[in-house]
């Protein structure tokens, strides 16, 4: 999500290289590079099918609303819903 949200257009190979490097820096690489490549490809296809990423030939570009697909965004929405429910009880 972070790599795509820069607004640049990436071919999958370049996109994966950036994601893989970022994960290596965080020591978050597990399961091997090929498995991670497959999971990344599945994720980019899901984002494309949901209309958050545009595929142009062999390249991908994020569209408006890409931030809403991130887990951090979903957790923030959940936190705000929990706070609102707590306030409603008070």
mmCIF file of N, CA, C and O in Angstrom:
data_model
loop_
_atom_site.group_PDB
_atom_site.id
_atom_site.type_symbol
_atom_site.label_atom_id
_atom_site.label_comp_id
_atom_site.label_asym_id
_atom_site.label_seq_id
_atom_site.Cartn_x
_atom_site.Cartn_y
_atom_site.Cartn_z
ATOM 1 N N UNK A 1 0.823 -1.182 0.000
ATOM 2 C CA UNK A 1 0.000 0.000 0.000
ATOM 3 C C UNK A 1 0.871 1.251 0.000
ATOM 4 O O UNK A 1 0.597 2.172 -0.744
ATOM 5 N N UNK A 2 1.864 1.241 0.862
ATOM 6 C CA UNK A 2 2.711 2.431 0.971
ATOM 7 C C UNK A 2 3.457 2.722 -0.315
ATOM 8 O O UNK A 2 3.591 3.874 -0.707
ATOM 9 N N UNK A 3 3.941 1.697 -0.962
ATOM 10 C CA UNK A 3 4.690 1.898 -2.199
ATOM 11 C C UNK A 3 3.768 2.441 -3.282
ATOM 12 O O UNK A 3 4.101 3.404 -3.975
ATOM 13 N N UNK A 4 2.594 1.870 -3.411
ATOM 14 C CA UNK A 4 1.653 2.314 -4.439
ATOM 15 C C UNK A 4 1.107 3.711 -4.160
ATOM 16 O O UNK A 4 0.810 4.462 -5.077
ATOM 17 N N UNK A 5 0.966 4.063 -2.894
ATOM 18 C CA UNK A 5 0.355 5.347 -2.561
ATOM 19 C C UNK A 5 1.250 6.544 -2.869
ATOM 20 O O UNK A 5 0.826 7.683 -2.695
ATOM 21 N N UNK A 6 2.452 6.312 -3.363
ATOM 22 C CA UNK A 6 3.334 7.418 -3.753
ATOM 23 C C UNK A 6 2.855 8.104 -5.021
ATOM 24 O O UNK A 6 3.303 9.203 -5.335
ATOM 25 N N UNK A 7 1.962 7.453 -5.760
ATOM 26 C CA UNK A 7 1.433 8.032 -6.991
ATOM 27 C C UNK A 7 2.202 7.624 -8.233
ATOM 28 O O UNK A 7 1.826 7.977 -9.343
ATOM 29 N N UNK A 8 3.270 6.875 -8.057
ATOM 30 C CA UNK A 8 4.062 6.413 -9.199
ATOM 31 C C UNK A 8 3.398 5.198 -9.841
ATOM 32 O O UNK A 8 2.560 4.540 -9.242
ATOM 33 N N UNK A 9 3.803 4.899 -11.072
ATOM 34 C CA UNK A 9 3.354 3.715 -11.781
ATOM 35 C C UNK A 9 4.502 2.715 -11.768
ATOM 36 O O UNK A 9 5.646 3.076 -12.049
ATOM 37 N N UNK A 10 4.195 1.454 -11.421
ATOM 38 C CA UNK A 10 5.221 0.429 -11.296
ATOM 39 C C UNK A 10 4.857 -0.795 -12.105
ATOM 40 O O UNK A 10 3.693 -1.187 -12.142
ATOM 41 N N UNK A 11 5.861 -1.422 -12.710
ATOM 42 C CA UNK A 11 5.688 -2.774 -13.212
ATOM 43 C C UNK A 11 5.768 -3.676 -11.985
ATOM 44 O O UNK A 11 6.362 -3.317 -10.974
ATOM 45 N N UNK A 12 5.154 -4.849 -12.065
ATOM 46 C CA UNK A 12 5.100 -5.716 -10.891
ATOM 47 C C UNK A 12 6.489 -6.036 -10.353
ATOM 48 O O UNK A 12 6.701 -6.037 -9.140
ATOM 49 N N UNK A 13 7.435 -6.290 -11.239
ATOM 50 C CA UNK A 13 8.788 -6.650 -10.809
ATOM 51 C C UNK A 13 9.402 -5.537 -9.955
ATOM 52 O O UNK A 13 9.978 -5.804 -8.895
ATOM 53 N N UNK A 14 9.261 -4.290 -10.381
ATOM 54 C CA UNK A 14 9.788 -3.159 -9.619
ATOM 55 C C UNK A 14 9.020 -2.944 -8.318
ATOM 56 O O UNK A 14 9.603 -2.646 -7.275
ATOM 57 N N UNK A 15 7.717 -3.100 -8.387
ATOM 58 C CA UNK A 15 6.875 -2.957 -7.205
ATOM 59 C C UNK A 15 7.264 -3.992 -6.158
ATOM 60 O O UNK A 15 7.466 -3.672 -4.987
ATOM 61 N N UNK A 16 7.399 -5.238 -6.585
ATOM 62 C CA UNK A 16 7.774 -6.303 -5.660
ATOM 63 C C UNK A 16 9.162 -6.055 -5.080
ATOM 64 O O UNK A 16 9.380 -6.281 -3.884
ATOM 65 N N UNK A 17 10.095 -5.588 -5.894
ATOM 66 C CA UNK A 17 11.450 -5.326 -5.395
ATOM 67 C C UNK A 17 11.420 -4.296 -4.265
ATOM 68 O O UNK A 17 12.092 -4.466 -3.248
ATOM 69 N N UNK A 18 10.624 -3.243 -4.416
ATOM 70 C CA UNK A 18 10.528 -2.228 -3.357
ATOM 71 C C UNK A 18 9.876 -2.786 -2.094
ATOM 72 O O UNK A 18 10.314 -2.515 -0.990
ATOM 73 N N UNK A 19 8.823 -3.557 -2.282
ATOM 74 C CA UNK A 19 8.147 -4.158 -1.129
ATOM 75 C C UNK A 19 9.090 -5.116 -0.414
ATOM 76 O O UNK A 19 9.213 -5.088 0.811
ATOM 77 N N UNK A 20 9.770 -5.954 -1.165
ATOM 78 C CA UNK A 20 10.684 -6.950 -0.584
ATOM 79 C C UNK A 20 11.817 -6.269 0.174
ATOM 80 O O UNK A 20 12.161 -6.685 1.278
ATOM 81 N N UNK A 21 12.385 -5.213 -0.390
ATOM 82 C CA UNK A 21 13.460 -4.482 0.296
ATOM 83 C C UNK A 21 12.963 -3.874 1.606
ATOM 84 O O UNK A 21 13.648 -3.916 2.621
ATOM 85 N N UNK A 22 11.752 -3.304 1.569
ATOM 86 C CA UNK A 22 11.179 -2.724 2.782
ATOM 87 C C UNK A 22 10.960 -3.765 3.865
ATOM 88 O O UNK A 22 11.229 -3.521 5.045
ATOM 89 N N UNK A 23 10.497 -4.940 3.469
ATOM 90 C CA UNK A 23 10.281 -6.014 4.435
ATOM 91 C C UNK A 23 11.596 -6.548 4.990
ATOM 92 O O UNK A 23 11.680 -6.888 6.175
ATOM 93 N N UNK A 24 12.628 -6.612 4.145
ATOM 94 C CA UNK A 24 13.935 -7.062 4.628
ATOM 95 C C UNK A 24 14.486 -6.093 5.664
ATOM 96 O O UNK A 24 15.057 -6.509 6.667
ATOM 97 N N UNK A 25 14.290 -4.787 5.450
ATOM 98 C CA UNK A 25 14.758 -3.793 6.413
ATOM 99 C C UNK A 25 14.068 -3.944 7.761
ATOM 100 O O UNK A 25 14.654 -3.665 8.803
ATOM 101 N N UNK A 26 12.827 -4.388 7.742
ATOM 102 C CA UNK A 26 12.056 -4.566 8.976
ATOM 103 C C UNK A 26 12.216 -5.969 9.558
ATOM 104 O O UNK A 26 11.582 -6.301 10.554
ATOM 105 N N UNK A 27 13.034 -6.808 8.927
ATOM 106 C CA UNK A 27 13.184 -8.221 9.305
ATOM 107 C C UNK A 27 11.834 -8.930 9.326
ATOM 108 O O UNK A 27 11.535 -9.711 10.216
ATOM 109 N N UNK A 28 10.990 -8.631 8.343
ATOM 110 C CA UNK A 28 9.646 -9.202 8.280
ATOM 111 C C UNK A 28 9.492 -10.176 7.118
ATOM 112 O O UNK A 28 8.381 -10.476 6.710
ATOM 113 N N UNK A 29 10.588 -10.679 6.597
ATOM 114 C CA UNK A 29 10.536 -11.608 5.473
ATOM 115 C C UNK A 29 10.526 -13.022 6.036
ATOM 116 O O UNK A 29 11.427 -13.427 6.747
ATOM 117 N N UNK A 30 9.454 -13.751 5.735
ATOM 118 C CA UNK A 30 9.395 -15.149 6.140
ATOM 119 C C UNK A 30 8.659 -15.927 5.064
ATOM 120 O O UNK A 30 7.829 -15.389 4.345
ATOM 121 N N UNK A 31 8.954 -17.178 4.934
ATOM 122 C CA UNK A 31 8.277 -18.009 3.955
ATOM 123 C C UNK A 31 8.956 -18.042 2.594
ATOM 124 O O UNK A 31 8.500 -18.728 1.703
ATOM 125 N N UNK A 32 10.005 -17.299 2.412
ATOM 126 C CA UNK A 32 10.732 -17.317 1.164
ATOM 127 C C UNK A 32 10.245 -16.290 0.171
ATOM 128 O O UNK A 32 9.104 -15.831 0.213
ATOM 129 N N UNK A 33 11.140 -15.905 -0.708
ATOM 130 C CA UNK A 33 10.856 -14.849 -1.679
ATOM 131 C C UNK A 33 9.762 -15.239 -2.663
ATOM 132 O O UNK A 33 8.899 -14.423 -2.992
ATOM 133 N N UNK A 34 9.766 -16.477 -3.132
ATOM 134 C CA UNK A 34 8.764 -16.885 -4.120
ATOM 135 C C UNK A 34 7.352 -16.883 -3.538
ATOM 136 O O UNK A 34 6.401 -16.473 -4.201
ATOM 137 N N UNK A 35 7.219 -17.316 -2.280
ATOM 138 C CA UNK A 35 5.904 -17.307 -1.636
ATOM 139 C C UNK A 35 5.435 -15.875 -1.437
ATOM 140 O O UNK A 35 4.260 -15.552 -1.651
ATOM 141 N N UNK A 36 6.327 -14.999 -1.055
ATOM 142 C CA UNK A 36 5.986 -13.592 -0.881
ATOM 143 C C UNK A 36 5.599 -12.954 -2.212
ATOM 144 O O UNK A 36 4.663 -12.157 -2.280
ATOM 145 N N UNK A 37 6.291 -13.325 -3.279
ATOM 146 C CA UNK A 37 5.959 -12.816 -4.614
ATOM 147 C C UNK A 37 4.541 -13.240 -5.003
ATOM 148 O O UNK A 37 3.754 -12.445 -5.508
ATOM 149 N N UNK A 38 4.190 -14.478 -4.730
ATOM 150 C CA UNK A 38 2.849 -14.972 -5.045
ATOM 151 C C UNK A 38 1.794 -14.230 -4.231
ATOM 152 O O UNK A 38 0.774 -13.796 -4.768
ATOM 153 N N UNK A 39 2.027 -14.062 -2.937
ATOM 154 C CA UNK A 39 1.067 -13.343 -2.094
ATOM 155 C C UNK A 39 0.932 -11.894 -2.536
ATOM 156 O O UNK A 39 -0.164 -11.322 -2.519
ATOM 157 N N UNK A 40 2.034 -11.278 -2.944
ATOM 158 C CA UNK A 40 1.994 -9.890 -3.417
ATOM 159 C C UNK A 40 1.198 -9.779 -4.714
ATOM 160 O O UNK A 40 0.423 -8.839 -4.888
ATOM 161 N N UNK A 41 1.381 -10.743 -5.601
ATOM 162 C CA UNK A 41 0.646 -10.730 -6.866
ATOM 163 C C UNK A 41 -0.853 -10.906 -6.618
ATOM 164 O O UNK A 41 -1.681 -10.224 -7.228
ATOM 165 N N UNK A 42 -1.204 -11.795 -5.691
ATOM 166 C CA UNK A 42 -2.616 -11.983 -5.346
ATOM 167 C C UNK A 42 -3.203 -10.697 -4.777
ATOM 168 O O UNK A 42 -4.329 -10.326 -5.091
ATOM 169 N N UNK A 43 -2.438 -10.000 -3.945
ATOM 170 C CA UNK A 43 -2.906 -8.751 -3.342
ATOM 171 C C UNK A 43 -3.111 -7.673 -4.406
ATOM 172 O O UNK A 43 -4.119 -6.966 -4.391
ATOM 173 N N UNK A 44 -2.187 -7.556 -5.347
ATOM 174 C CA UNK A 44 -2.319 -6.524 -6.380
ATOM 175 C C UNK A 44 -3.511 -6.842 -7.288
ATOM 176 O O UNK A 44 -4.217 -5.938 -7.726
ATOM 177 N N UNK A 45 -3.774 -8.124 -7.538
ATOM 178 C CA UNK A 45 -4.950 -8.499 -8.325
ATOM 179 C C UNK A 45 -6.239 -8.155 -7.588
ATOM 180 O O UNK A 45 -7.195 -7.668 -8.185
ATOM 181 N N UNK A 46 -6.270 -8.397 -6.282
ATOM 182 C CA UNK A 46 -7.436 -8.050 -5.474
ATOM 183 C C UNK A 46 -7.696 -6.550 -5.504
ATOM 184 O O UNK A 46 -8.827 -6.101 -5.635
ATOM 185 N N UNK A 47 -6.624 -5.773 -5.366
ATOM 186 C CA UNK A 47 -6.754 -4.314 -5.397
ATOM 187 C C UNK A 47 -7.210 -3.831 -6.769
ATOM 188 O O UNK A 47 -7.996 -2.893 -6.871
ATOM 189 N N UNK A 48 -6.734 -4.484 -7.810
ATOM 190 C CA UNK A 48 -7.148 -4.129 -9.170
ATOM 191 C C UNK A 48 -8.618 -4.451 -9.378
ATOM 192 O O UNK A 48 -9.375 -3.631 -9.908
ATOM 193 N N UNK A 49 -9.038 -5.628 -8.941
ATOM 194 C CA UNK A 49 -10.442 -6.030 -9.098
ATOM 195 C C UNK A 49 -11.391 -5.170 -8.272
ATOM 196 O O UNK A 49 -12.544 -5.006 -8.639
ATOM 197 N N UNK A 50 -10.906 -4.623 -7.162
ATOM 198 C CA UNK A 50 -11.763 -3.787 -6.321
ATOM 199 C C UNK A 50 -11.766 -2.322 -6.766
ATOM 200 O O UNK A 50 -12.455 -1.502 -6.175
ATOM 201 N N UNK A 51 -10.987 -2.005 -7.803
ATOM 202 C CA UNK A 51 -10.996 -0.654 -8.347
ATOM 203 C C UNK A 51 -10.105 0.336 -7.627
ATOM 204 O O UNK A 51 -10.235 1.540 -7.813
ATOM 205 N N UNK A 52 -9.169 -0.159 -6.807
ATOM 206 C CA UNK A 52 -8.262 0.723 -6.082
ATOM 207 C C UNK A 52 -6.918 0.881 -6.784
ATOM 208 O O UNK A 52 -6.149 1.778 -6.466
ATOM 209 N N UNK A 53 -6.643 -0.018 -7.727
ATOM 210 C CA UNK A 53 -5.403 0.023 -8.506
ATOM 211 C C UNK A 53 -5.774 -0.150 -9.972
ATOM 212 O O UNK A 53 -6.647 -0.950 -10.308
ATOM 213 N N UNK A 54 -5.107 0.612 -10.818
ATOM 214 C CA UNK A 54 -5.348 0.521 -12.259
ATOM 215 C C UNK A 54 -4.182 -0.210 -12.911
ATOM 216 O O UNK A 54 -3.020 0.099 -12.635
ATOM 217 N N UNK A 55 -4.508 -1.189 -13.745
ATOM 218 C CA UNK A 55 -3.482 -1.916 -14.497
ATOM 219 C C UNK A 55 -3.429 -1.322 -15.888
ATOM 220 O O UNK A 55 -4.424 -1.259 -16.597
ATOM 221 N N UNK A 56 -2.230 -0.886 -16.281
ATOM 222 C CA UNK A 56 -2.002 -0.313 -17.607
ATOM 223 C C UNK A 56 -0.910 -1.157 -18.256
ATOM 224 O O UNK A 56 0.256 -1.011 -17.928
ATOM 225 N N UNK A 57 -1.309 -2.061 -19.132
ATOM 226 C CA UNK A 57 -0.336 -2.989 -19.707
ATOM 227 C C UNK A 57 0.191 -3.907 -18.622
ATOM 228 O O UNK A 57 -0.556 -4.657 -18.026
ATOM 229 N N UNK A 58 1.483 -3.791 -18.329
ATOM 230 C CA UNK A 58 2.088 -4.586 -17.261
ATOM 231 C C UNK A 58 2.386 -3.736 -16.028
ATOM 232 O O UNK A 58 3.050 -4.183 -15.109
ATOM 233 N N UNK A 59 1.887 -2.510 -16.036
ATOM 234 C CA UNK A 59 2.160 -1.585 -14.932
ATOM 235 C C UNK A 59 0.919 -1.357 -14.079
ATOM 236 O O UNK A 59 -0.209 -1.513 -14.546
ATOM 237 N N UNK A 60 1.157 -0.976 -12.830
ATOM 238 C CA UNK A 60 0.083 -0.741 -11.873
ATOM 239 C C UNK A 60 0.223 0.654 -11.284
ATOM 240 O O UNK A 60 1.323 1.115 -11.006
ATOM 241 N N UNK A 61 -0.943 1.301 -11.072
ATOM 242 C CA UNK A 61 -0.955 2.640 -10.486
ATOM 243 C C UNK A 61 -2.128 2.708 -9.515
ATOM 244 O O UNK A 61 -3.236 2.264 -9.814
ATOM 245 N N UNK A 62 -1.881 3.290 -8.333
ATOM 246 C CA UNK A 62 -2.932 3.430 -7.323
ATOM 247 C C UNK A 62 -3.934 4.490 -7.750
ATOM 248 O O UNK A 62 -3.582 5.477 -8.396
ATOM 249 N N UNK A 63 -5.179 4.270 -7.394
ATOM 250 C CA UNK A 63 -6.255 5.218 -7.661
ATOM 251 C C UNK A 63 -6.719 5.826 -6.342
ATOM 252 O O UNK A 63 -6.272 5.424 -5.264
ATOM 253 N N UNK A 64 -7.635 6.784 -6.425
ATOM 254 C CA UNK A 64 -8.185 7.402 -5.227
ATOM 255 C C UNK A 64 -8.748 6.331 -4.300
ATOM 256 O O UNK A 64 -9.379 5.387 -4.747
ATOM 257 N N UNK A 65 -8.519 6.486 -3.025
ATOM 258 C CA UNK A 65 -9.080 5.570 -2.043
ATOM 259 C C UNK A 65 -8.199 4.401 -1.690
ATOM 260 O O UNK A 65 -8.616 3.531 -0.923
ATOM 261 N N UNK A 66 -6.986 4.344 -2.209
ATOM 262 C CA UNK A 66 -6.098 3.215 -1.919
ATOM 263 C C UNK A 66 -5.820 3.105 -0.416
ATOM 264 O O UNK A 66 -5.660 2.017 0.109
ATOM 265 N N UNK A 67 -5.829 4.237 0.278
ATOM 266 C CA UNK A 67 -5.547 4.228 1.717
ATOM 267 C C UNK A 67 -6.602 3.428 2.479
ATOM 268 O O UNK A 67 -6.324 2.872 3.525
ATOM 269 N N UNK A 68 -7.825 3.392 1.968
ATOM 270 C CA UNK A 68 -8.904 2.689 2.664
ATOM 271 C C UNK A 68 -8.694 1.186 2.687
ATOM 272 O O UNK A 68 -9.329 0.498 3.479
ATOM 273 N N UNK A 69 -7.829 0.669 1.856
ATOM 274 C CA UNK A 69 -7.592 -0.770 1.798
ATOM 275 C C UNK A 69 -6.530 -1.218 2.800
ATOM 276 O O UNK A 69 -6.359 -2.410 3.009
ATOM 277 N N UNK A 70 -5.840 -0.287 3.428
ATOM 278 C CA UNK A 70 -4.762 -0.675 4.343
ATOM 279 C C UNK A 70 -5.329 -1.120 5.682
ATOM 280 O O UNK A 70 -6.364 -0.659 6.137
ATOM 281 N N UNK A 71 -4.630 -2.033 6.330
ATOM 282 C CA UNK A 71 -5.079 -2.529 7.631
ATOM 283 C C UNK A 71 -5.027 -1.425 8.682
ATOM 284 O O UNK A 71 -5.845 -1.401 9.594
ATOM 285 N N UNK A 72 -4.098 -0.483 8.556
ATOM 286 C CA UNK A 72 -4.018 0.624 9.507
ATOM 287 C C UNK A 72 -5.285 1.478 9.430
ATOM 288 O O UNK A 72 -5.823 1.912 10.454
ATOM 289 N N UNK A 73 -5.780 1.697 8.228
ATOM 290 C CA UNK A 73 -7.007 2.470 8.052
ATOM 291 C C UNK A 73 -8.192 1.739 8.666
ATOM 292 O O UNK A 73 -9.020 2.329 9.346
ATOM 293 N N UNK A 74 -8.267 0.438 8.444
ATOM 294 C CA UNK A 74 -9.370 -0.349 9.004
ATOM 295 C C UNK A 74 -9.329 -0.347 10.530
ATOM 296 O O UNK A 74 -10.357 -0.250 11.187
ATOM 297 N N UNK A 75 -8.134 -0.435 11.118
ATOM 298 C CA UNK A 75 -8.010 -0.398 12.578
ATOM 299 C C UNK A 75 -8.416 0.962 13.135
ATOM 300 O O UNK A 75 -9.050 1.041 14.180
ATOM 301 N N UNK A 76 -8.065 2.032 12.431
ATOM 302 C CA UNK A 76 -8.456 3.366 12.871
ATOM 303 C C UNK A 76 -9.973 3.517 12.849
ATOM 304 O O UNK A 76 -10.558 4.101 13.768
ATOM 305 N N UNK A 77 -10.625 2.980 11.825
ATOM 306 C CA UNK A 77 -12.090 3.031 11.757
ATOM 307 C C UNK A 77 -12.705 2.227 12.896
ATOM 308 O O UNK A 77 -13.682 2.640 13.507
ATOM 309 N N UNK A 78 -12.134 1.073 13.197
ATOM 310 C CA UNK A 78 -12.628 0.238 14.285
ATOM 311 C C UNK A 78 -12.474 0.944 15.624
ATOM 312 O O UNK A 78 -13.395 0.951 16.442
ATOM 313 N N UNK A 79 -11.307 1.568 15.837
ATOM 314 C CA UNK A 79 -11.074 2.318 17.079
ATOM 315 C C UNK A 79 -12.083 3.444 17.245
ATOM 316 O O UNK A 79 -12.623 3.653 18.330
ATOM 317 N N UNK A 80 -12.361 4.171 16.177
ATOM 318 C CA UNK A 80 -13.311 5.275 16.274
ATOM 319 C C UNK A 80 -14.724 4.760 16.529
ATOM 320 O O UNK A 80 -15.500 5.377 17.256
ATOM 321 N N UNK A 81 -15.072 3.603 15.977
ATOM 322 C CA UNK A 81 -16.390 3.017 16.229
ATOM 323 C C UNK A 81 -16.517 2.584 17.683
ATOM 324 O O UNK A 81 -17.564 2.777 18.315
ATOM 325 N N UNK A 82 -15.456 2.030 18.243
ATOM 326 C CA UNK A 82 -15.469 1.606 19.642
ATOM 327 C C UNK A 82 -15.587 2.816 20.561
ATOM 328 O O UNK A 82 -16.355 2.812 21.522
ATOM 329 N N UNK A 83 -14.845 3.872 20.256
ATOM 330 C CA UNK A 83 -14.943 5.109 21.047
ATOM 331 C C UNK A 83 -16.336 5.692 20.980
ATOM 332 O O UNK A 83 -16.882 6.134 22.001
ATOM 333 N N UNK A 84 -16.924 5.719 19.804
ATOM 334 C CA UNK A 84 -18.272 6.259 19.647
ATOM 335 C C UNK A 84 -19.287 5.440 20.427
ATOM 336 O O UNK A 84 -20.205 6.003 21.054
ATOM 337 N N UNK A 85 -19.134 4.130 20.413
ATOM 338 C CA UNK A 85 -20.050 3.267 21.160
ATOM 339 C C UNK A 85 -19.893 3.492 22.651
ATOM 340 O O UNK A 85 -20.877 3.512 23.400
ATOM 341 N N UNK A 86 -18.678 3.699 23.106
ATOM 342 C CA UNK A 86 -18.421 3.974 24.523
ATOM 343 C C UNK A 86 -19.025 5.298 24.956
ATOM 344 O O UNK A 86 -19.565 5.412 26.055
ATOM 345 N N UNK A 87 -18.957 6.297 24.116
ATOM 346 C CA UNK A 87 -19.544 7.603 24.422
ATOM 347 C C UNK A 87 -21.061 7.536 24.445
ATOM 348 O O UNK A 87 -21.708 8.227 25.205
ATOM 349 N N UNK A 88 -21.631 6.718 23.566
ATOM 350 C CA UNK A 88 -23.073 6.586 23.497
ATOM 351 C C UNK A 88 -23.635 5.952 24.783
ATOM 352 O O UNK A 88 -24.742 6.281 25.203
ATOM 353 N N UNK A 89 -22.849 5.074 25.409
ATOM 354 C CA UNK A 89 -23.283 4.431 26.646
ATOM 355 C C UNK A 89 -23.236 5.406 27.826
ATOM 356 O O UNK A 89 -23.995 5.271 28.765
ATOM 357 N N UNK A 90 -22.313 6.354 27.771
ATOM 358 C CA UNK A 90 -22.106 7.289 28.899
ATOM 359 C C UNK A 90 -23.164 8.330 29.032
ATOM 360 O O UNK A 90 -24.147 8.533 28.615
#
